[in-house]
Tab-separated table of C-alpha atoms in Angstrom:
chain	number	residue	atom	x	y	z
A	25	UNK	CA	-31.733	28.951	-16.560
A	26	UNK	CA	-33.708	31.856	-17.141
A	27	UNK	CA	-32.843	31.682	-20.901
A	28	UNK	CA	-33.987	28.447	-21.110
A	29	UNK	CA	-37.034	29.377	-19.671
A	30	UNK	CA	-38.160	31.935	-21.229
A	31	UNK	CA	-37.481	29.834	-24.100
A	32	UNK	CA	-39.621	27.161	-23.324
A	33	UNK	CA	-42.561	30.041	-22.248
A	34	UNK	CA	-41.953	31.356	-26.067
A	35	UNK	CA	-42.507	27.746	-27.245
A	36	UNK	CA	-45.639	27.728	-25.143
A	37	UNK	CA	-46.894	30.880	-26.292
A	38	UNK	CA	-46.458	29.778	-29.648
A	39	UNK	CA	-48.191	26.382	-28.865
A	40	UNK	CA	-50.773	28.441	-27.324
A	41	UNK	CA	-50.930	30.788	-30.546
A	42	UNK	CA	-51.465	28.308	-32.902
A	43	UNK	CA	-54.073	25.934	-31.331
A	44	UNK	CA	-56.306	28.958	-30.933
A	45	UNK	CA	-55.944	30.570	-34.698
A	46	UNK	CA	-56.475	27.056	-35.834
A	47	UNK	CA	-53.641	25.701	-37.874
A	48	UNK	CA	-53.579	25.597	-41.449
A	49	UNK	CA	-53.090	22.223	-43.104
A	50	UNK	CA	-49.894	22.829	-44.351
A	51	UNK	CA	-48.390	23.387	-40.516
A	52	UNK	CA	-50.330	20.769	-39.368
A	53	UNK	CA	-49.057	18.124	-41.779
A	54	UNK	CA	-45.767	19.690	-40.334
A	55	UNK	CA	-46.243	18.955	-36.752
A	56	UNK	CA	-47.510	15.175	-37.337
A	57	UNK	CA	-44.471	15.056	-39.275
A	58	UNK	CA	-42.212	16.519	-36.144
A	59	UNK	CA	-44.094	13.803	-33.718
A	60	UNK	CA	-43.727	11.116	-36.039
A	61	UNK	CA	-39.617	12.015	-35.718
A	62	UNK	CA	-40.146	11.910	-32.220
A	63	UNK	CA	-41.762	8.805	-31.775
A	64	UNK	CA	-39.095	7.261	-34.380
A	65	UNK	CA	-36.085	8.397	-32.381
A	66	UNK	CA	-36.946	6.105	-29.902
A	67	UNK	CA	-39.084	3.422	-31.227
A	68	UNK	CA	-36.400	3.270	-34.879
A	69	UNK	CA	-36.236	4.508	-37.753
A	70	UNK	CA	-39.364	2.636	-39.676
A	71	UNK	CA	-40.887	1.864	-36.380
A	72	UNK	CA	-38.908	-1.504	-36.245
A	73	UNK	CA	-38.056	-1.100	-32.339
A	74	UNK	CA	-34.928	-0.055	-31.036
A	75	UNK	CA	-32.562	-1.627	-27.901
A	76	UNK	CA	-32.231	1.388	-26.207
A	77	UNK	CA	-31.198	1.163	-22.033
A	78	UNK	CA	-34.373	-0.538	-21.789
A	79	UNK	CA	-35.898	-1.875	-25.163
A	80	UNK	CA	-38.595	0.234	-27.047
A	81	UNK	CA	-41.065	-1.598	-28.312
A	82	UNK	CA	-42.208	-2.235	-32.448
A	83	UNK	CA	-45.119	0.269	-33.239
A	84	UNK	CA	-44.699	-0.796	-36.767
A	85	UNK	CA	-48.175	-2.771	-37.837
A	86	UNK	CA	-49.594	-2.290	-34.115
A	87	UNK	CA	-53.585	-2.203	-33.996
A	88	UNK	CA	-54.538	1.233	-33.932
A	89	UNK	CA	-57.128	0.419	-31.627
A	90	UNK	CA	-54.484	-1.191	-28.915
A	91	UNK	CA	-51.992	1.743	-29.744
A	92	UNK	CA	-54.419	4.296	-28.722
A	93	UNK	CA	-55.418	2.318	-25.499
A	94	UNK	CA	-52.251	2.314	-24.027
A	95	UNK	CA	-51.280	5.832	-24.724
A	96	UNK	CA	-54.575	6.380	-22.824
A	97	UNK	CA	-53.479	3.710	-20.238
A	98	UNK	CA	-50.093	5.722	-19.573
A	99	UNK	CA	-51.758	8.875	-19.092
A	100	UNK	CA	-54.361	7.225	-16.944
A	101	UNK	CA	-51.419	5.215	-14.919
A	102	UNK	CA	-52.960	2.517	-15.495
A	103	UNK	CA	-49.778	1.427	-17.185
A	104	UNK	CA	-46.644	2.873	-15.203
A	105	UNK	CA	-43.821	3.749	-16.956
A	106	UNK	CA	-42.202	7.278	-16.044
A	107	UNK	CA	-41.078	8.206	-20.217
A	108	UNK	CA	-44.494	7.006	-21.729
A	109	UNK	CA	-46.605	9.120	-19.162
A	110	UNK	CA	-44.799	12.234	-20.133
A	111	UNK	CA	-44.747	11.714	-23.772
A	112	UNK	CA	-48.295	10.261	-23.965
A	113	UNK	CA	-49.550	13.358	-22.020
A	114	UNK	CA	-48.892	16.271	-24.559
A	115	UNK	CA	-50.614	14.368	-27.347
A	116	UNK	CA	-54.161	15.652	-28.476
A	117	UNK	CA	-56.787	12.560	-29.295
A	118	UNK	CA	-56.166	13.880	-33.015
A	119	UNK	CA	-52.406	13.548	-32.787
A	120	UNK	CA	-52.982	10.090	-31.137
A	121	UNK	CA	-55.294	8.966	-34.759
A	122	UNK	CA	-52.837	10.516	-37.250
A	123	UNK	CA	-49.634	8.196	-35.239
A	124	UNK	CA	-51.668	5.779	-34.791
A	125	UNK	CA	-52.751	5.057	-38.431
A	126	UNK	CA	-49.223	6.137	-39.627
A	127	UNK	CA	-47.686	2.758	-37.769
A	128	UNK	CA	-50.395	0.985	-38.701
A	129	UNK	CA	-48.732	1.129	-42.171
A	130	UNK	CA	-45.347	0.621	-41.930
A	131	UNK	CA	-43.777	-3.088	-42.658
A	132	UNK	CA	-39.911	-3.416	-42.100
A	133	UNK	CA	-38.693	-6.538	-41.480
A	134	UNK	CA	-38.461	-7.945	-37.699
A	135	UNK	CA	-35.778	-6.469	-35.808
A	136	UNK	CA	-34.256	-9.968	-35.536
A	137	UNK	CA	-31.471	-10.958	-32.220
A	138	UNK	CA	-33.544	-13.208	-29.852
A	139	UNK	CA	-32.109	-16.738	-29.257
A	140	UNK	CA	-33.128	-19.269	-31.546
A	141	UNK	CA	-32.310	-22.619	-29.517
A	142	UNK	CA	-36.380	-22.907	-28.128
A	143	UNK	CA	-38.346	-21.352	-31.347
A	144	UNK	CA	-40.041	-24.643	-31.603
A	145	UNK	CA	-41.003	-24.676	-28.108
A	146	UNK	CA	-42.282	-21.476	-28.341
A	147	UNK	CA	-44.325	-22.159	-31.648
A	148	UNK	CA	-46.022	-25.006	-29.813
A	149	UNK	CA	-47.078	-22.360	-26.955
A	150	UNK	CA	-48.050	-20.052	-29.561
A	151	UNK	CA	-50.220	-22.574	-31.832
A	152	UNK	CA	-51.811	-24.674	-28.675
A	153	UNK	CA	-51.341	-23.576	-25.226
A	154	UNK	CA	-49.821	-25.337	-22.359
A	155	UNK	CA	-53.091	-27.029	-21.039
A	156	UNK	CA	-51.415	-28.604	-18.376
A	157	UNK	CA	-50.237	-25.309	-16.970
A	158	UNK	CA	-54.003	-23.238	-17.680
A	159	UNK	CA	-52.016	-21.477	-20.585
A	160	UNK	CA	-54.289	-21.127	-23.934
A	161	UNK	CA	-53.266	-20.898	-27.507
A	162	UNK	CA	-51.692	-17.134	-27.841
A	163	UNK	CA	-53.149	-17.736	-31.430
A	164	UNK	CA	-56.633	-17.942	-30.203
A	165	UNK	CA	-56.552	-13.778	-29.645
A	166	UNK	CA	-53.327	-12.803	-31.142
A	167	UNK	CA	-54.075	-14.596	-34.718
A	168	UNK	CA	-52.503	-17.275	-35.976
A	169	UNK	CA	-50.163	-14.581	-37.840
A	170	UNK	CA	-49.671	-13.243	-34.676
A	171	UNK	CA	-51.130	-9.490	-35.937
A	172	UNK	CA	-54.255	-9.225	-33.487
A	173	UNK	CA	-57.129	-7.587	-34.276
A	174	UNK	CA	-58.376	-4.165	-32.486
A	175	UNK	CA	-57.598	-3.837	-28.688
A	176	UNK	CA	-55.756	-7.405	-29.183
A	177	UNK	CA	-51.794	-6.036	-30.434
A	178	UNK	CA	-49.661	-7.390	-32.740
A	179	UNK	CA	-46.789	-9.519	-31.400
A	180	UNK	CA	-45.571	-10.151	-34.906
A	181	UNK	CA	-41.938	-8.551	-35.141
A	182	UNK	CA	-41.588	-7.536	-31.150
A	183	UNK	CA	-38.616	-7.021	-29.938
A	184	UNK	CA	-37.775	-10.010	-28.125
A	185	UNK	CA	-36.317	-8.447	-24.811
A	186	UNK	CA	-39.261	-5.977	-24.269
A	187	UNK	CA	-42.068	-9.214	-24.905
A	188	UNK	CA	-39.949	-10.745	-21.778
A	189	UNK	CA	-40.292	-8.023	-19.851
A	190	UNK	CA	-43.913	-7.452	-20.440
A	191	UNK	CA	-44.447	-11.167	-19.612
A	192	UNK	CA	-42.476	-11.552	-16.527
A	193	UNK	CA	-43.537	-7.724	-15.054
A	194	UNK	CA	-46.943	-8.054	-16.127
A	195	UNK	CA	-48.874	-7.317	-12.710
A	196	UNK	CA	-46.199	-4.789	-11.589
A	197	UNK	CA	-46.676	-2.615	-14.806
A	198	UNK	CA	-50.212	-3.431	-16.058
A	199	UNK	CA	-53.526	-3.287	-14.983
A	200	UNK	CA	-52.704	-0.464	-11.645
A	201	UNK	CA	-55.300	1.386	-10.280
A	202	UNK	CA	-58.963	0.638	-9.336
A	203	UNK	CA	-60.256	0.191	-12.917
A	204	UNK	CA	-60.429	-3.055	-14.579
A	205	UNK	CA	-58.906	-2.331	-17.844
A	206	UNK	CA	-58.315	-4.977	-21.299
A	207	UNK	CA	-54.916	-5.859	-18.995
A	208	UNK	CA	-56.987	-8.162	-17.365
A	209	UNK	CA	-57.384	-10.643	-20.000
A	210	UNK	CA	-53.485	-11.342	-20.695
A	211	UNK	CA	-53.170	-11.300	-16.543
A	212	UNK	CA	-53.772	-15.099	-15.632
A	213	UNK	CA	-51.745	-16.364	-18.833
A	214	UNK	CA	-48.670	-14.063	-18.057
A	215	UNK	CA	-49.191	-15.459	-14.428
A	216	UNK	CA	-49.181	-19.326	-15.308
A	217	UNK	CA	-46.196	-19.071	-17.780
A	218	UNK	CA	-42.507	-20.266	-16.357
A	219	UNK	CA	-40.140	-17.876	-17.359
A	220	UNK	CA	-38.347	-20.335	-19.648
A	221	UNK	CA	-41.830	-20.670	-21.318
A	222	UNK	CA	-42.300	-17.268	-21.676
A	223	UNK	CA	-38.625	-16.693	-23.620
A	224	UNK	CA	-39.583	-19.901	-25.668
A	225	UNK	CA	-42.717	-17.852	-26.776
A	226	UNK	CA	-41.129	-14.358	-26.957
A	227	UNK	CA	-38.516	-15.679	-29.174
A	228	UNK	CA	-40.966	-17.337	-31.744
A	229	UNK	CA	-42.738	-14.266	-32.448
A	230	UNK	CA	-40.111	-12.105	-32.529
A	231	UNK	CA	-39.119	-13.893	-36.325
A	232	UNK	CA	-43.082	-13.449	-37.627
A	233	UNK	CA	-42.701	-10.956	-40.131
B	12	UNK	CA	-3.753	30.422	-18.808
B	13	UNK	CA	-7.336	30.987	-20.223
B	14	UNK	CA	-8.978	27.762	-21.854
B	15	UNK	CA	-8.999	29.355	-25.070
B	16	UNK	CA	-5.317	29.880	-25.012
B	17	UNK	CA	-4.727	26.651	-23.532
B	18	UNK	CA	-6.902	24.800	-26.673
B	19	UNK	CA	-5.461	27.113	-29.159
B	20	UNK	CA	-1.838	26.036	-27.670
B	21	UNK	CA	-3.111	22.871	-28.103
B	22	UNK	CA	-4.465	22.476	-31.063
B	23	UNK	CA	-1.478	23.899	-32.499
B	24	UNK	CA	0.954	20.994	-30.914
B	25	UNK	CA	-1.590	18.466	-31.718
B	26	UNK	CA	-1.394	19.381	-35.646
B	27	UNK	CA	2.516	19.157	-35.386
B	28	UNK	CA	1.545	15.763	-33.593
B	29	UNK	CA	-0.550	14.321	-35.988
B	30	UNK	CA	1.756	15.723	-39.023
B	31	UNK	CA	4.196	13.422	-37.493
B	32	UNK	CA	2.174	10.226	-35.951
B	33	UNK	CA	0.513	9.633	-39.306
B	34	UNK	CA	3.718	8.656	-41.421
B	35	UNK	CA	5.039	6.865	-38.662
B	36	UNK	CA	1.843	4.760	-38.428
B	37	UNK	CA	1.926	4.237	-42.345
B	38	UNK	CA	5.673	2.715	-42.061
B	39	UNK	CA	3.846	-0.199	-40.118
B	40	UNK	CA	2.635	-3.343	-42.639
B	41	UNK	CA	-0.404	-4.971	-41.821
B	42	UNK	CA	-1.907	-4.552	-38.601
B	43	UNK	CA	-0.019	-2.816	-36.283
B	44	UNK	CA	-0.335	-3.382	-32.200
B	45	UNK	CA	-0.844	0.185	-31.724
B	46	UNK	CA	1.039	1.720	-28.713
B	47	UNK	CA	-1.459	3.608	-26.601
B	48	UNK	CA	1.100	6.470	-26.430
B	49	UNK	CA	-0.081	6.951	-29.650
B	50	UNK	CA	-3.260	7.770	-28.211
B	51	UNK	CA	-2.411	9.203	-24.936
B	52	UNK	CA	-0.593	12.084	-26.514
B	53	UNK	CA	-3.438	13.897	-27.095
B	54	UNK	CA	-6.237	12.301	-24.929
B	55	UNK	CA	-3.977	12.260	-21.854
B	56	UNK	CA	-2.159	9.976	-19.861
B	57	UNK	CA	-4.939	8.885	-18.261
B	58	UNK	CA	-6.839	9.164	-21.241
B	59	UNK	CA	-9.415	11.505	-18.688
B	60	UNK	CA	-9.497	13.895	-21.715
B	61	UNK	CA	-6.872	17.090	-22.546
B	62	UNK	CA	-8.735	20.360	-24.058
B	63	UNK	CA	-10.438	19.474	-27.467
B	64	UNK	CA	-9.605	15.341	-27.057
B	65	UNK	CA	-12.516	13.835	-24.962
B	66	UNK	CA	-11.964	11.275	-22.024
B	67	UNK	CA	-11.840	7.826	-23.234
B	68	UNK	CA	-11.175	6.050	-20.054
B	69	UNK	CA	-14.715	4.332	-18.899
B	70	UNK	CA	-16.314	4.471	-22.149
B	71	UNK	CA	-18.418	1.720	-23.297
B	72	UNK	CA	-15.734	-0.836	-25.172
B	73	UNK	CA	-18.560	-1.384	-27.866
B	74	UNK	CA	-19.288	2.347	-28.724
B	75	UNK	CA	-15.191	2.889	-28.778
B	76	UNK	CA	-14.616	0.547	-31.078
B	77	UNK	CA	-17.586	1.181	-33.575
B	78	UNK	CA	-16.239	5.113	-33.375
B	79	UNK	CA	-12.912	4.111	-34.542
B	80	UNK	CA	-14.543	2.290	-37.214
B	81	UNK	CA	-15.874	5.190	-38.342
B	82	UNK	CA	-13.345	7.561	-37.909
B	83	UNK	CA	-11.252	4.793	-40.395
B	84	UNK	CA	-14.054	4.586	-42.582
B	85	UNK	CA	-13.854	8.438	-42.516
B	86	UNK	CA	-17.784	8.696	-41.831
B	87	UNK	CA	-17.414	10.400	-38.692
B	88	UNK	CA	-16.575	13.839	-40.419
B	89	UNK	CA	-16.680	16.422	-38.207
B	90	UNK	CA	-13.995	19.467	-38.779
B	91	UNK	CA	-12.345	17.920	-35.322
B	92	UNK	CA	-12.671	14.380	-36.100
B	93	UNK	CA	-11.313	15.065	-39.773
B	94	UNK	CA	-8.153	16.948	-38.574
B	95	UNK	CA	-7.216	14.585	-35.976
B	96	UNK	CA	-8.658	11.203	-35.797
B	97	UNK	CA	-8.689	10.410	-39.609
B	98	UNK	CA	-4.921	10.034	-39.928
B	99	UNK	CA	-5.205	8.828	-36.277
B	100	UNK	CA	-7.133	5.602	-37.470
B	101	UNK	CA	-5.756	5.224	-41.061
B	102	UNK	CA	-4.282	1.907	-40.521
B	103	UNK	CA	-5.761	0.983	-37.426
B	104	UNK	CA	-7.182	-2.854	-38.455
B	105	UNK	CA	-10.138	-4.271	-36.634
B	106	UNK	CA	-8.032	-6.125	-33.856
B	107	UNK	CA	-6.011	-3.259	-32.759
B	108	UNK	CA	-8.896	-1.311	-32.934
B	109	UNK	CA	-10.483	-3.538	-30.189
B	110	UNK	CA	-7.740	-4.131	-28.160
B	111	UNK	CA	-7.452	-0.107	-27.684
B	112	UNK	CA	-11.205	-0.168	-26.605
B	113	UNK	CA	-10.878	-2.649	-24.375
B	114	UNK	CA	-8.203	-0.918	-22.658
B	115	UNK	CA	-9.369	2.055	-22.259
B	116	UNK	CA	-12.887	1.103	-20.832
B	117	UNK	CA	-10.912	-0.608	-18.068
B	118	UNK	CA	-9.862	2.953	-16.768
B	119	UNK	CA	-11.797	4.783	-14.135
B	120	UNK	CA	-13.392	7.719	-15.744
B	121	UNK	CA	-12.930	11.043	-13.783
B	122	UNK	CA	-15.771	13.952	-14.611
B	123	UNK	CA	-14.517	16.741	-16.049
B	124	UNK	CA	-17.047	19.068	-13.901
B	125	UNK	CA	-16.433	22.376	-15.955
B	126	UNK	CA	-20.165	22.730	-16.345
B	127	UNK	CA	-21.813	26.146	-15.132
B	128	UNK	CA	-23.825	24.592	-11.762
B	129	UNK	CA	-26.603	26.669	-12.142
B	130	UNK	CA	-27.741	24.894	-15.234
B	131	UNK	CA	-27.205	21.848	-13.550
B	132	UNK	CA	-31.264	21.339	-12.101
B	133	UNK	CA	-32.869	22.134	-15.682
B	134	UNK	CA	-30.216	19.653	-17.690
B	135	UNK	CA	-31.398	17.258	-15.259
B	136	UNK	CA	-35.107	17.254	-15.753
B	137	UNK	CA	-34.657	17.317	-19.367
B	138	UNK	CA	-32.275	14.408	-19.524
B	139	UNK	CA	-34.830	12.360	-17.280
B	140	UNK	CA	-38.220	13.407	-19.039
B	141	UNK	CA	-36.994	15.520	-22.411
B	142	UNK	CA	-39.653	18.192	-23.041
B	143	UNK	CA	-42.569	16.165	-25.122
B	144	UNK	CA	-44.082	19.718	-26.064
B	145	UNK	CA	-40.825	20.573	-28.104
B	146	UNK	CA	-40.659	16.990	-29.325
B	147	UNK	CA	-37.493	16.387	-27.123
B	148	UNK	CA	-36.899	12.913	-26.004
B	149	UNK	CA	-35.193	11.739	-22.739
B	150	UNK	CA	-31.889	11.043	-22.979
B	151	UNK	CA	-32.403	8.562	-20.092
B	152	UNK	CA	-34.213	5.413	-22.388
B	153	UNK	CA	-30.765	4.974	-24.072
B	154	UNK	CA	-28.147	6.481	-22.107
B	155	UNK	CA	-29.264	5.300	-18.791
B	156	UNK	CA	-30.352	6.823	-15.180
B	157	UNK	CA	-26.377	7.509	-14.720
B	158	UNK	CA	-25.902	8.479	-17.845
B	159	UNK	CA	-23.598	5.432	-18.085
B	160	UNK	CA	-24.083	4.049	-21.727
B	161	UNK	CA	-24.599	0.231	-22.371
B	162	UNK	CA	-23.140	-1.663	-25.257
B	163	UNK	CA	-22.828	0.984	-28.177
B	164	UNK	CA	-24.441	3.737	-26.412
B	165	UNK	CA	-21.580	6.135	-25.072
B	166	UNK	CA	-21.302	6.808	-21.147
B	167	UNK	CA	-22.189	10.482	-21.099
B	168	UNK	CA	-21.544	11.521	-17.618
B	169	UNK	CA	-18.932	13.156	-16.745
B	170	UNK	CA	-17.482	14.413	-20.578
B	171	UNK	CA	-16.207	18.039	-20.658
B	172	UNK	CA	-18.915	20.277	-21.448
B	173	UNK	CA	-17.431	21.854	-24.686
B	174	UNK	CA	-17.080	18.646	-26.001
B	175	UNK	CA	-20.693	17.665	-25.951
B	176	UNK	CA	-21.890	21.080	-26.485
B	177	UNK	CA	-19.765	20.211	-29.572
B	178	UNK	CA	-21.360	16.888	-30.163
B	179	UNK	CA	-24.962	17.856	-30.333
B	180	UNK	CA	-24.411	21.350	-32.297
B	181	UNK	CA	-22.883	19.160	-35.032
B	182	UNK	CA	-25.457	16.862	-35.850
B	183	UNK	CA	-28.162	19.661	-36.052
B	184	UNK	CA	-25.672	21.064	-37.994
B	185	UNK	CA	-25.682	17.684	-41.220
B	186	UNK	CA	-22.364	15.910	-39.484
B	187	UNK	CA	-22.306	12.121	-39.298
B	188	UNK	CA	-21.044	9.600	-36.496
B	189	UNK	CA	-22.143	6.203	-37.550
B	190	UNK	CA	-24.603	5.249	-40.064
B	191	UNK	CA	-27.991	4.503	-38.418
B	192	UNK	CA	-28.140	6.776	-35.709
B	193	UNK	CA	-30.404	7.811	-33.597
B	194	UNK	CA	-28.609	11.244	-32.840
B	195	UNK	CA	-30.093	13.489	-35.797
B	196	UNK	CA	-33.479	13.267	-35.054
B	197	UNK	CA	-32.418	13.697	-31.131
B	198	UNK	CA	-30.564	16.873	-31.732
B	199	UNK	CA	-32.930	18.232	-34.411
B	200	UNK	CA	-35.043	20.070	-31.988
B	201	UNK	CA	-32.574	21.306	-29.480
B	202	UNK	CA	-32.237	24.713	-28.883
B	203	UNK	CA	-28.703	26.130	-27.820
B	204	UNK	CA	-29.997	26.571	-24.121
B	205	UNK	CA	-31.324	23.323	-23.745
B	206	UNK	CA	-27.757	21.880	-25.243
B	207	UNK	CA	-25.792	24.293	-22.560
B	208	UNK	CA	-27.968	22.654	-19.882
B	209	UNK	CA	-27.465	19.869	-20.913
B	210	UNK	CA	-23.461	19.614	-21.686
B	211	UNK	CA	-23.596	21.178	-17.755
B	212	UNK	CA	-25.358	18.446	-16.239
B	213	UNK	CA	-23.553	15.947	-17.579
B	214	UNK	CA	-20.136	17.120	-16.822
B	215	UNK	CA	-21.050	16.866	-13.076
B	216	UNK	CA	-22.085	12.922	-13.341
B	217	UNK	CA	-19.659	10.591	-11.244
């Protein structure tokens, strides 16, 4: 106990330290380099996604723009989920650029293992809406490549499991708190989608490359 | 007896063991329906674990079986894993290899609880919420609030705490257990206090 503690005060020191003599380049490179690790332990390898106990999403090709809003929206709580708000929370707005344009980059190939039988189903969804239901065309914001653009994310790739869960826990996760956040636009459509829709739909763009 | 008399005992009449299991094994053509005596010698009866071999009973069927993959592939190359379990697997096919998993995930695991309790509280917290600042991740997103495992992701609670402690020192250390893994770059930052809180915890979990 007291080892490990006065461990972790020598690793704060040292934190502490370094932020105030202002790193060099060389160490900083370094510690983007230990956070991208990090991040890559969970999220895979080449940013791909990973089915951990719960799934961890694809950074790989994410918007920088929507990456760096929901770090801010875990911090803020306005997205709730207990690992995120801890690991969001000891990263500096210039740690949060150099991750964010790192993903940006990468390309590996979709993850792949959703169920194929409704991909057509969920292609119509994606190219034109259910109008019958109040649904519109996902393609509309999320381009018809499904990359999105700015504070609009990629679902190009997504793991299929964690675009379910998103879509059926949408209110419960999303959105919390008094401030009206960019949650608010996806709200309604998440709402008016059966969950059978919503698999249809997750499935299809989990195979866009 | 002391534990390290007891392991050293052990390990001694698990080489004579294995010296004499692994030309026995060869005799068999094809794939053999491995007895889990076989096994059992050295993991226990119960398979709950005996000194240096780990508990198998409870473990996730999936993570069992792509282990003793491994261990026949030889990729899982630890000095442990290298004396014992190569010759172990050598003709262990695919089938028998999942018939053995299957059984033994069917057996209720017992914890081994020889973790020091006072390191109990800080293995905790870092298995729930790793320690961002050090760039350690929680444990939890794979292994589960239990610590229970799911598909190939081992069950971690309740395994003895040298054998973890064993587990995570090797990886840091260049030591492979299946290709892919997200282990390395877990164990990379862990400092021997944080792995001696953490082998403790665990060995408590029901």
């Amino acid at each position: 106990m007291s080892s490990l503690g006065s461990c972790l005060t020598i690793r704060a020191a040292i934190l502490a330290v370094s932020l105030s003599a202002g790193l060099s380049a060389a160490s900083r490179a370094d510690e983007v380099q230990a956070k991208l690790d990090y991040c890559k332990t969970c999220h895979g390898l080449s940013g791909q996604g990973y089915r951990g106990y719960f799934p961890m999403p694809r950074l790989a090709g994410q918007q920088q723009e929507y990456l760096q809003s929901q770090l801010r929206a875990f911090v803020e709580r306005r997205r709730v989920n207990p690992i995120m708000a801890n690991v969001a929370h000891a990263l500096s707005p210039s740690m949060v650029a150099a991750l964010a344009s790192h993903f940006r980059h990468l390309d590996p190939r979709p993850i792949g293992g959703a169920p194929s039988r409704s991909l057509a189903a969920g292609k119509r969804i994606f190219d034109e809406g259910l109008p019958e239901a109040n649904v519109p065309a996902c393609s509309a914001c999320h381009g018809s490549d499904g990359r999105g653009q700015n504070e609009i994310p990629r679902l190009a790739g997504q793991l299929y499991e964690y675009t379910v869960g998103q879509l059926t826990g949408w209110s419960r996760v999303r959105g919390q708190g008094t401030s009206v956040d960019t949650s608010a636009v996806m709200a309604p459509t998440a709402h008016n989608m059966s969950r059978s829709q919503i698999e249809a739909v997750a499935a299809y763009v989990s195979t866009l490359p | 007896m002391s534990i390290i008399t007891r392991s050293a005992c052990t390990a001694a009449l698990l080489m004579v063991l294995s010296a004499l299991t692994a030309p026995m094994a060869t005799a068999v053509a094809g794939e053999p329906t491995v007895s889990v005596q076989n096994c059992t010698w050295c993991h226990g009866t119960s398979a709950q674990g005996y000194a240096i071999a780990p508990r198998l009973a409870g473990q996730r069927p999936a993570y069992l079986e792509t282990q003793l993959k491994s261990f026949h592939e030889r990729f899982r190359d630890n000095p442990l894993s290298r004396q014992y379990m190569w010759s172990a697997t050598a003709v262990l096919g695919p089938q028998a290899a999942r018939d053995l998993a299957a059984y033994f995930a069917t057996i209720p695991p017992r914890p081994a609880n020889d973790g020091n309790r006072n390191l109990a509280a800080t293995g905790r917290t870092i298995y729930m919420e790793g320690i961002p600042d050090a760039n350690i991740a929680a444990c939890y997103a794979c292994h589960g609030p239990n610590a229970e495992g799911i598909r190939d992701i081992p069950r971690l609670g309740g395994l003895s705490r040298f054998y973890l402690k064993a587990r995570l020192e090797q990886w840091a250390q260049g030591y492979h257990s299946v290709p892919g893994s997200p282990m390395p770059l877990v164990a990379r930052p862990l400092a021997s206090a944080e792995i001696e809180a953490l082998a403790s915890y665990l060995s408590f979990i029901k």
